[in-house]
Coordinates of C-alpha atoms and ligand atoms in Angstrom, one line a residue:
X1 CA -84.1 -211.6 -65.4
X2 CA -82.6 -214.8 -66.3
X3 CA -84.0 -218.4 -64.8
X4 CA -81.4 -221.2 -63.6
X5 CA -81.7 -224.5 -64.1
X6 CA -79.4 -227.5 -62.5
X7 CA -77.5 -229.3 -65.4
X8 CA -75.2 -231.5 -64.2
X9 CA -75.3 -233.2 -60.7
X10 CA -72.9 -235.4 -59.7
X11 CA -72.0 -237.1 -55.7
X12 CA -68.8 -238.8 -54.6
X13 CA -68.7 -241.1 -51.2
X14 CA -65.2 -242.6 -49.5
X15 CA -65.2 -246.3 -50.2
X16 CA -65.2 -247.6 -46.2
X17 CA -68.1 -248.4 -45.0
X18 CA -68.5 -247.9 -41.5
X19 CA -71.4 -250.3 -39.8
X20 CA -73.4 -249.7 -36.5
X21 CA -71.4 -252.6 -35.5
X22 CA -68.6 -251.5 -35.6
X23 CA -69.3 -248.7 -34.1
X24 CA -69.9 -249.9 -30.8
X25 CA -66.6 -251.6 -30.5
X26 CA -65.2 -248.3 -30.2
X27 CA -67.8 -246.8 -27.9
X28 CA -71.0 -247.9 -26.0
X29 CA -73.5 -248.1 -28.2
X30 CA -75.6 -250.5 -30.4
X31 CA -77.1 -251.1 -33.8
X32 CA -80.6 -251.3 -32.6
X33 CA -80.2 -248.2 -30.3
X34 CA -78.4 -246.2 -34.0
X35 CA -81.7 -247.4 -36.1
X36 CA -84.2 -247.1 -33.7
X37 CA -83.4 -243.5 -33.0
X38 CA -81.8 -242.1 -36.7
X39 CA -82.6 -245.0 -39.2
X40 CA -79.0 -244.8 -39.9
X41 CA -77.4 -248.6 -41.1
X42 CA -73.9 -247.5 -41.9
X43 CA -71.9 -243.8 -42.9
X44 CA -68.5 -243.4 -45.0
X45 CA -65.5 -242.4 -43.2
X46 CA -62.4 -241.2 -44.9
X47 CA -59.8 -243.8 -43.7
X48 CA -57.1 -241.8 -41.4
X49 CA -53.8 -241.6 -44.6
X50 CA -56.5 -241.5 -47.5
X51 CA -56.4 -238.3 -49.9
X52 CA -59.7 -237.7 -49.7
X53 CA -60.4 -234.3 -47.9
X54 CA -63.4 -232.1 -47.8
X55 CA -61.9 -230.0 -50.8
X56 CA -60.8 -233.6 -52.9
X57 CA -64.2 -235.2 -52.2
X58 CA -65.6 -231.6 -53.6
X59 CA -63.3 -231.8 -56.4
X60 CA -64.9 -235.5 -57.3
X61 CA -67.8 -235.1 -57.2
X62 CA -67.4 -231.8 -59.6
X63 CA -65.9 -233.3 -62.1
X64 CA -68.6 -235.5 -62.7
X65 CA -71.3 -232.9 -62.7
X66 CA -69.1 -230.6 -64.6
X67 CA -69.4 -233.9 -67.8
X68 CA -73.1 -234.2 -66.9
X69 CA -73.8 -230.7 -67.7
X70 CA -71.7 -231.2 -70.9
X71 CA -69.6 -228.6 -69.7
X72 CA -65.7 -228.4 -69.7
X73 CA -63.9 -226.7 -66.4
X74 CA -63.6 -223.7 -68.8
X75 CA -66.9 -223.0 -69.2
X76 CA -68.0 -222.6 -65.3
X77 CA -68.0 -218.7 -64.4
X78 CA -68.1 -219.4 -60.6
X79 CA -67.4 -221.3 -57.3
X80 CA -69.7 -221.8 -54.3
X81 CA -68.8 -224.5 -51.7
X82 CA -71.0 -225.4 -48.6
X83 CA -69.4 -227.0 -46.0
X84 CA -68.6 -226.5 -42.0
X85 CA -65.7 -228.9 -42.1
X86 CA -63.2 -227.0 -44.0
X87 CA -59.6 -228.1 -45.0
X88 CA -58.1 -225.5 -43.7
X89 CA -59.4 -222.4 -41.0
X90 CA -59.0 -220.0 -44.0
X91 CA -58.7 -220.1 -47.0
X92 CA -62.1 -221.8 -47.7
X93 CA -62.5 -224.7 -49.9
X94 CA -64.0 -223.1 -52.8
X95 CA -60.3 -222.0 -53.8
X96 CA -59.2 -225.2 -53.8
X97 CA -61.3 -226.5 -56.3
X98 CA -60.2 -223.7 -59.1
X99 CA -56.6 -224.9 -58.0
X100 CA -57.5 -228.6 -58.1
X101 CA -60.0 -228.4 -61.2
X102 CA -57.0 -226.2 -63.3
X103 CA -59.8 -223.4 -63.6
X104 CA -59.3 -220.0 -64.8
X105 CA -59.3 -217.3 -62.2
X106 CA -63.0 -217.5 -61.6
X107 CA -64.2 -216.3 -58.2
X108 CA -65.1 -218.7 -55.7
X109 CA -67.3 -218.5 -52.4
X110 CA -67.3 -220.6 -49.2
X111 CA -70.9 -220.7 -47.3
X112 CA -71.0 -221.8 -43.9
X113 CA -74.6 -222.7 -42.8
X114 CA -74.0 -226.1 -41.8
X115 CA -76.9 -228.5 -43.0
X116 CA -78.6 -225.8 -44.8
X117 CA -75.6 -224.8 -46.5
X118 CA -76.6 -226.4 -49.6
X119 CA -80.0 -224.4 -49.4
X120 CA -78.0 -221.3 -48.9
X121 CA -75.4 -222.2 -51.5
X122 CA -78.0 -222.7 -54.4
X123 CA -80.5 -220.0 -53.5
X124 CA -76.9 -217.7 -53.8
X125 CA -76.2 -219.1 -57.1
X126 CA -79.5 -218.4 -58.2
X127 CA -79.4 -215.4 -57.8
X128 CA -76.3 -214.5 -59.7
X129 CA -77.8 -216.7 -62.7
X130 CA -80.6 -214.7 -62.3
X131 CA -79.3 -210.9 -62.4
X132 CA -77.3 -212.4 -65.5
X133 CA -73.6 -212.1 -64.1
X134 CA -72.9 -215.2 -64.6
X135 CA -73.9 -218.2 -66.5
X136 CA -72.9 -221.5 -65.4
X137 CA -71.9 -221.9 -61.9
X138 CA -70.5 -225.0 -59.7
X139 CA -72.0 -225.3 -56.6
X140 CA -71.0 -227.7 -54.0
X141 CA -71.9 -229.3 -50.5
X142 CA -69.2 -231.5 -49.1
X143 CA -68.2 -233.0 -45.6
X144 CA -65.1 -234.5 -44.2
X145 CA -66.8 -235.0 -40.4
X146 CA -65.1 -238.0 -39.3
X147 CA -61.6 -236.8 -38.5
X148 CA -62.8 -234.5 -35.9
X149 CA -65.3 -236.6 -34.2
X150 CA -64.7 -238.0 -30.4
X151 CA -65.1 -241.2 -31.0
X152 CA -65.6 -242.7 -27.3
X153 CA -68.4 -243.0 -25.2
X154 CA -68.5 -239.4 -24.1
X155 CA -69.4 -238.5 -27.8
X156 CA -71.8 -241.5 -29.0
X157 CA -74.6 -239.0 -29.3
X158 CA -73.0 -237.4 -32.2
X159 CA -70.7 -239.3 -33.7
X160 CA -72.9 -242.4 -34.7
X161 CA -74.3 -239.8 -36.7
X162 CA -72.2 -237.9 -39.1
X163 CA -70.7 -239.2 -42.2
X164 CA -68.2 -238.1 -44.8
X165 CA -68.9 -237.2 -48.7
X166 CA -69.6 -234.8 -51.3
X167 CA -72.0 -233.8 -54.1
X168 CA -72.2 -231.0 -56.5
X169 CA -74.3 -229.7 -59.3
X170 CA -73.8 -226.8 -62.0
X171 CA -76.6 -224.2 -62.2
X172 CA -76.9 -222.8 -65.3
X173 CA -78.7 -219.7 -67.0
X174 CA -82.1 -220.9 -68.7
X175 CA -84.3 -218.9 -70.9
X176 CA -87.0 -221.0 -69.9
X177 CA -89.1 -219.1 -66.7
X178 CA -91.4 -222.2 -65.9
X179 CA -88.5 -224.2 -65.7
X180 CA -85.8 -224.6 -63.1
X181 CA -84.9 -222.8 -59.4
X182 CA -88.9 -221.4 -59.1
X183 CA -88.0 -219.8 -55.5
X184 CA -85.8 -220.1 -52.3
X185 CA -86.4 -219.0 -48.9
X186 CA -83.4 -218.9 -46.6
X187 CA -84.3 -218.2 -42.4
X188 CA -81.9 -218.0 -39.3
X189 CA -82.1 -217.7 -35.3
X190 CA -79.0 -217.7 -34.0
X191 CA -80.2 -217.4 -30.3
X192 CA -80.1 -220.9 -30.4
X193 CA -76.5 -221.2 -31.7
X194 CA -75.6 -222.9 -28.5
X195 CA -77.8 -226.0 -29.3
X196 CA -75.4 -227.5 -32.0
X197 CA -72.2 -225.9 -32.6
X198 CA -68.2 -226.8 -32.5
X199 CA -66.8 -224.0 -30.5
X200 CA -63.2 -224.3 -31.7
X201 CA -60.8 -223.8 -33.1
X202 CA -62.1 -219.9 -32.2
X203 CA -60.3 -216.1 -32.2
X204 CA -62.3 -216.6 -28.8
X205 CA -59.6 -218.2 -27.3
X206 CA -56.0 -217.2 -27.0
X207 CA -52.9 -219.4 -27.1
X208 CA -51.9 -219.6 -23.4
X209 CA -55.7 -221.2 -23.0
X210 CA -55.3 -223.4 -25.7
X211 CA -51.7 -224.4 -24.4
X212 CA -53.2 -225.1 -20.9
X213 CA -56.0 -227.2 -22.0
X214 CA -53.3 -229.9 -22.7
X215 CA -55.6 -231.4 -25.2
X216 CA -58.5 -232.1 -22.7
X217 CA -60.8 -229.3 -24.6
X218 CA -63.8 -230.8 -25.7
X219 CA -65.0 -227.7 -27.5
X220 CA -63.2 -228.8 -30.6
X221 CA -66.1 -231.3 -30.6
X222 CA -69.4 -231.0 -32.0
X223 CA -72.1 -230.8 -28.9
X224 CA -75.7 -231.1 -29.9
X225 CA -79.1 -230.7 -28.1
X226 CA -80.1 -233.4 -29.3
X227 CA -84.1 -233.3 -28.7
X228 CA -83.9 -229.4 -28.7
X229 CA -83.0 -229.7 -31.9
X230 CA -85.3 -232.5 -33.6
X231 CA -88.5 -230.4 -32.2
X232 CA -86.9 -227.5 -33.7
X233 CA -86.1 -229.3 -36.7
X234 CA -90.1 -230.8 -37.4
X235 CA -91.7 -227.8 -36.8
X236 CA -88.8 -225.8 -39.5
X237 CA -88.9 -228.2 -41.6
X238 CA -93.2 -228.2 -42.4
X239 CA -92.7 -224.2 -42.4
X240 CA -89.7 -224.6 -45.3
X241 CA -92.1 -226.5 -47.5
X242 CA -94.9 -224.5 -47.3
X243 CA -93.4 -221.5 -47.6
X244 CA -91.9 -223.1 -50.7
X245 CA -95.0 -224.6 -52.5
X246 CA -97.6 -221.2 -50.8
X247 CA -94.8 -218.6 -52.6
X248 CA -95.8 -220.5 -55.8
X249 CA -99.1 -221.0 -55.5
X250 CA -98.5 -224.7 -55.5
X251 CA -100.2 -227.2 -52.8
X252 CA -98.7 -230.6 -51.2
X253 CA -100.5 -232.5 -54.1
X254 CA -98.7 -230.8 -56.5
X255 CA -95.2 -231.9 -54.7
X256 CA -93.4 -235.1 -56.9
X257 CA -90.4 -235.0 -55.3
X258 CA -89.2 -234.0 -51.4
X259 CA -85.7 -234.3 -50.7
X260 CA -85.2 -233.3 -46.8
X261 CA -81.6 -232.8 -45.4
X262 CA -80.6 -236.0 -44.2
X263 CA -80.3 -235.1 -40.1
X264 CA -82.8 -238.1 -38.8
X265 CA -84.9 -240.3 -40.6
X266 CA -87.7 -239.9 -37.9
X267 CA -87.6 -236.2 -38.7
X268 CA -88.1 -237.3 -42.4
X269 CA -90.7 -239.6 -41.0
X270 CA -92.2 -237.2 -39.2
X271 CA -92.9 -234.5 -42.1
X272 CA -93.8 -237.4 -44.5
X273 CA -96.3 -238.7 -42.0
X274 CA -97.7 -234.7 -41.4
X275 CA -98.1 -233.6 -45.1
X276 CA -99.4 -237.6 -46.5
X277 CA -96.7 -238.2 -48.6
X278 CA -96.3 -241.5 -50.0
X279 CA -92.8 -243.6 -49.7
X280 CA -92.2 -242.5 -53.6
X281 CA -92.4 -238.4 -52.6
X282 CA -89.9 -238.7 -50.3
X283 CA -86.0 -239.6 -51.1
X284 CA -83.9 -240.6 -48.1
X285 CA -80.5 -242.0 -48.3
X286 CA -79.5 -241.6 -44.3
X287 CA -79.3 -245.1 -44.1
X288 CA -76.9 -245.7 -45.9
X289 CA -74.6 -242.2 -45.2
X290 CA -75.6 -241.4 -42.2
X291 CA -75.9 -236.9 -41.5
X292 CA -73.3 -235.3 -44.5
X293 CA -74.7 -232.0 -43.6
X294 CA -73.8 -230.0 -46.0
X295 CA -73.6 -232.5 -48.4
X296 CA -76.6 -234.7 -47.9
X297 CA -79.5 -233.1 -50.0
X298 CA -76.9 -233.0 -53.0
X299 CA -76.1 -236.3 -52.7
X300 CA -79.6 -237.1 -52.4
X301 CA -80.9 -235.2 -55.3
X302 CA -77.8 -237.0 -57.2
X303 CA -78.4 -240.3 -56.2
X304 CA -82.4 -239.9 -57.0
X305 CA -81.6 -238.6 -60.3
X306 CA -79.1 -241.1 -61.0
X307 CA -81.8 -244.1 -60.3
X308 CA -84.2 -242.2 -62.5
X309 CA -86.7 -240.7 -59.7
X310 CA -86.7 -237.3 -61.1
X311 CA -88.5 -236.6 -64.2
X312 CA -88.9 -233.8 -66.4
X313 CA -91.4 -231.1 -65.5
X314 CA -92.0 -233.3 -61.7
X315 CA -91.9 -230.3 -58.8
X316 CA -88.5 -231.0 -56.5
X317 CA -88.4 -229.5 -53.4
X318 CA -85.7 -229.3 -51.3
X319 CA -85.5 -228.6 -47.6
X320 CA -83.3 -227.9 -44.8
X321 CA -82.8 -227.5 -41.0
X322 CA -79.8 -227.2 -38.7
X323 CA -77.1 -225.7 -36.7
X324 CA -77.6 -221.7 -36.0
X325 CA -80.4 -222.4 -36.0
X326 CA -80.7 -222.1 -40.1
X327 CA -83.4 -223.5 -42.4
X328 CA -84.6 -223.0 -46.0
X329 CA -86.0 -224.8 -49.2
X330 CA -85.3 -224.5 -52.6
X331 CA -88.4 -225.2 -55.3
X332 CA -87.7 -226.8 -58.4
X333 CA -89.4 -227.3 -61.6
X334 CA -87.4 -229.9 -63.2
Ligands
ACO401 N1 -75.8 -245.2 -28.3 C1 -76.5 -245.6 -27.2 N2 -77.0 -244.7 -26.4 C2 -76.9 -243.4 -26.6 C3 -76.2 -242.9 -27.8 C4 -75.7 -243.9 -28.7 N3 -75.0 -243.6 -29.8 N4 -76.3 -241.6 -27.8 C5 -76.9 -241.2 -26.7 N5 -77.3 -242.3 -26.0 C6 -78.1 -242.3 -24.8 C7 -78.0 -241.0 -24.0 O1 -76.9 -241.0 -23.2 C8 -79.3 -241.1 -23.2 O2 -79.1 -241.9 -22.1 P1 -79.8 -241.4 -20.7 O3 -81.2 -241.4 -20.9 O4 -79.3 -242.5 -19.8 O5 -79.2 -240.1 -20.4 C9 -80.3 -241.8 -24.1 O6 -79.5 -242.5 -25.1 C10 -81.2 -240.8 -24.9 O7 -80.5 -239.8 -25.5 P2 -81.1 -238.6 -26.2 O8 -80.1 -237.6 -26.7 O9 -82.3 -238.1 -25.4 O10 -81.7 -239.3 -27.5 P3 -82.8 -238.8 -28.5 O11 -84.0 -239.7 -28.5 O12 -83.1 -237.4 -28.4 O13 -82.1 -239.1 -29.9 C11 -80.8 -237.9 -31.6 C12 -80.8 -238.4 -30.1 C13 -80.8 -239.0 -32.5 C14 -79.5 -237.1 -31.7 C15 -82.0 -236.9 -31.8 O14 -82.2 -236.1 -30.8 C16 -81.9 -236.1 -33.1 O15 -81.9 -236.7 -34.2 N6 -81.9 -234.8 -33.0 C17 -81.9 -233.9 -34.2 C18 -80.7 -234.0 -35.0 C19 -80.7 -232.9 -36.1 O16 -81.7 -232.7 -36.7 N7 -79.7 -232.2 -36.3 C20 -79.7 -231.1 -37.2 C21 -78.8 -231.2 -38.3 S1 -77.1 -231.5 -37.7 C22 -76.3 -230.0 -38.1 O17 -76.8 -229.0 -38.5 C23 -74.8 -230.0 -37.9

């Protein structure tokens, strides 16, 4: 058995900034109600026109990892893309990054598990590091939320949240065994699928329904639970870390680095506050992007390694919670 390491990261965000602010001249809301409740200051929304979609933003933010890894687009064996806001219905995005990124034929595979599909993306790449099939592999989380978001007043409890990006990072085989992916632990309970979902577009539903609706369906918006969720989310999100650090015979004080899925700084808060981590263990970046689900641990873990807060040998460990329900965490020897 082989070990995988990540060698290149790399994260791309559209360039308009979208405030609080502005936010509420499009629907009832407020900055102070957005911060109190998520921490969340501004997100990036893909201007209506741009070229950016959830495959392009992928594509980006690849390239750049790709370079980081000192890699060329020939040398990546494989494709795996997270995201639940796909260009098209089918195919999934992961083909359109060997089209965009000239690759060879390489396979390529779409994982849809929302905010932990970055968990569930890596922990899948792992394993085919691990068995020795393949050697370097892209893996991707990327979002494109904000075209399908109902902006107005009816959807202010979800919109103010979501924001648009991407990040990726290529997993490579390691001889090393101390270093690198250490474990992942992936968990679902989809009882509770009805708590956050988008119900369309859905083979559920058959064109004279959709004809009728005459454009007044709101399932083709998110709905959320909203506080079913977050006491879901707090209680998943201590289980993911223990797990993690307990399957390695590692403790909280061993932990350098957390990186939680950006869904609610208070839910970040809230773990930090549980476990005694200082402001240093714990990287958030909601603030700024608002929830990339996703997208928003790898942007995270790109952004924290770009400003030099992950050092060699420190313990990373990622975690995750969302729609499904899904949750995981991924350990990491760097
Ligand atoms: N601005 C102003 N008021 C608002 C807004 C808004 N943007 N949104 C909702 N409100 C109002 C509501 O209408 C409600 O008013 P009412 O009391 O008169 O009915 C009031 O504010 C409180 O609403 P709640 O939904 O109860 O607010 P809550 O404190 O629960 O916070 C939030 C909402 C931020 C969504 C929180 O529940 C949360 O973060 N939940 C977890 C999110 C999460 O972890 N998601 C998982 C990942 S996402 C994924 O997987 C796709």
């Amino acid at each position: 058995m082989y070990n995988s390491k990540i060698t290149g990261l790399g994260h791309y965000v559209p360039d308009n900034i979208v405030t609080n602010t502005e936010l509420s001249k499009m629907m009832d809301t407020n900055d102070e109600w957005i911060i109190e409740r998520t921490g969340i200051q501004e997100r990036r929304w893909v201007k209506e026109g741009s070229e950016d979609t959830t495959a392009v933003m992928g594509a980006k933010a690849a390239r750049i990892a790709i370079k980081r890894a000192g890699l060329t687009k020939d040398d990546i064996d494989f494709i795996v893309f997270a995201t639940l806001s796909p260009d098209y219905f089918f195919p999934g995005c992961g083909v359109q990054i060997q089209d965009m990124l000239d690759m060879p034929t390489i396979g390529a595979l779409d994982v849809r598990n929302q905010c932990s599909g970055f968990i569930y993306a890596l922990s899948t790449a792992d394993q085919f590091i691990k068995t020795g099939m393949y050697k370097n592999i892209l893996v991707i989380g990327a979002e494109l939320h904000s075209s399908g978001l109902d902006k107005t007043t009816r959807g202010r409890g979800i919109s103010v949240l979501f924001g648009d990006g991407a990040g990726a990072c290529v997993l490579s085989r390691s001889e090393d065994n101390s270093k690198g992916i250490l474990s992942s632990h992936l968990h679902s309970e989809g009882k509770y699928a009805d708590k956050l979902i988008v119900e369309s577009p859905s083979s559920k539903k058959w064109v004279p329904e959709i004809i009728d609706s005459e454009g007044e369906d709101i399932s083709y918006f998110p709905y959320m639970d909203g506080t079913f969720v977050f006491k879901h989310a707090v209680v998943r999100f201590s289980e993911a870390i223990m797990e993690g650090l307990s399957a390695n015979n590692l403790t909280v004080a061993d932990l350098d680095l957390f990186i939680p899925h950006q869904a609610n700084l208070r839910i970040s808060q809230f773990v930090q506050r549980k476990f005694k981590l200082n402001d240093d263990q714990v990287y958030n970046n909601i603030m700024s992007y608002g929830n990339t689900t996703a997208a928003s641990i790898i942007i995270a873990l790109s952004e924290a390694w770009e400003k030099g807060k992950i050092k060699d040998n420190d313990l990373v460990v990622l975690a995750a919670f969302g729609s499904g329900f899904t949750w995981g965490s991924v350990v990491i020897r760097w």
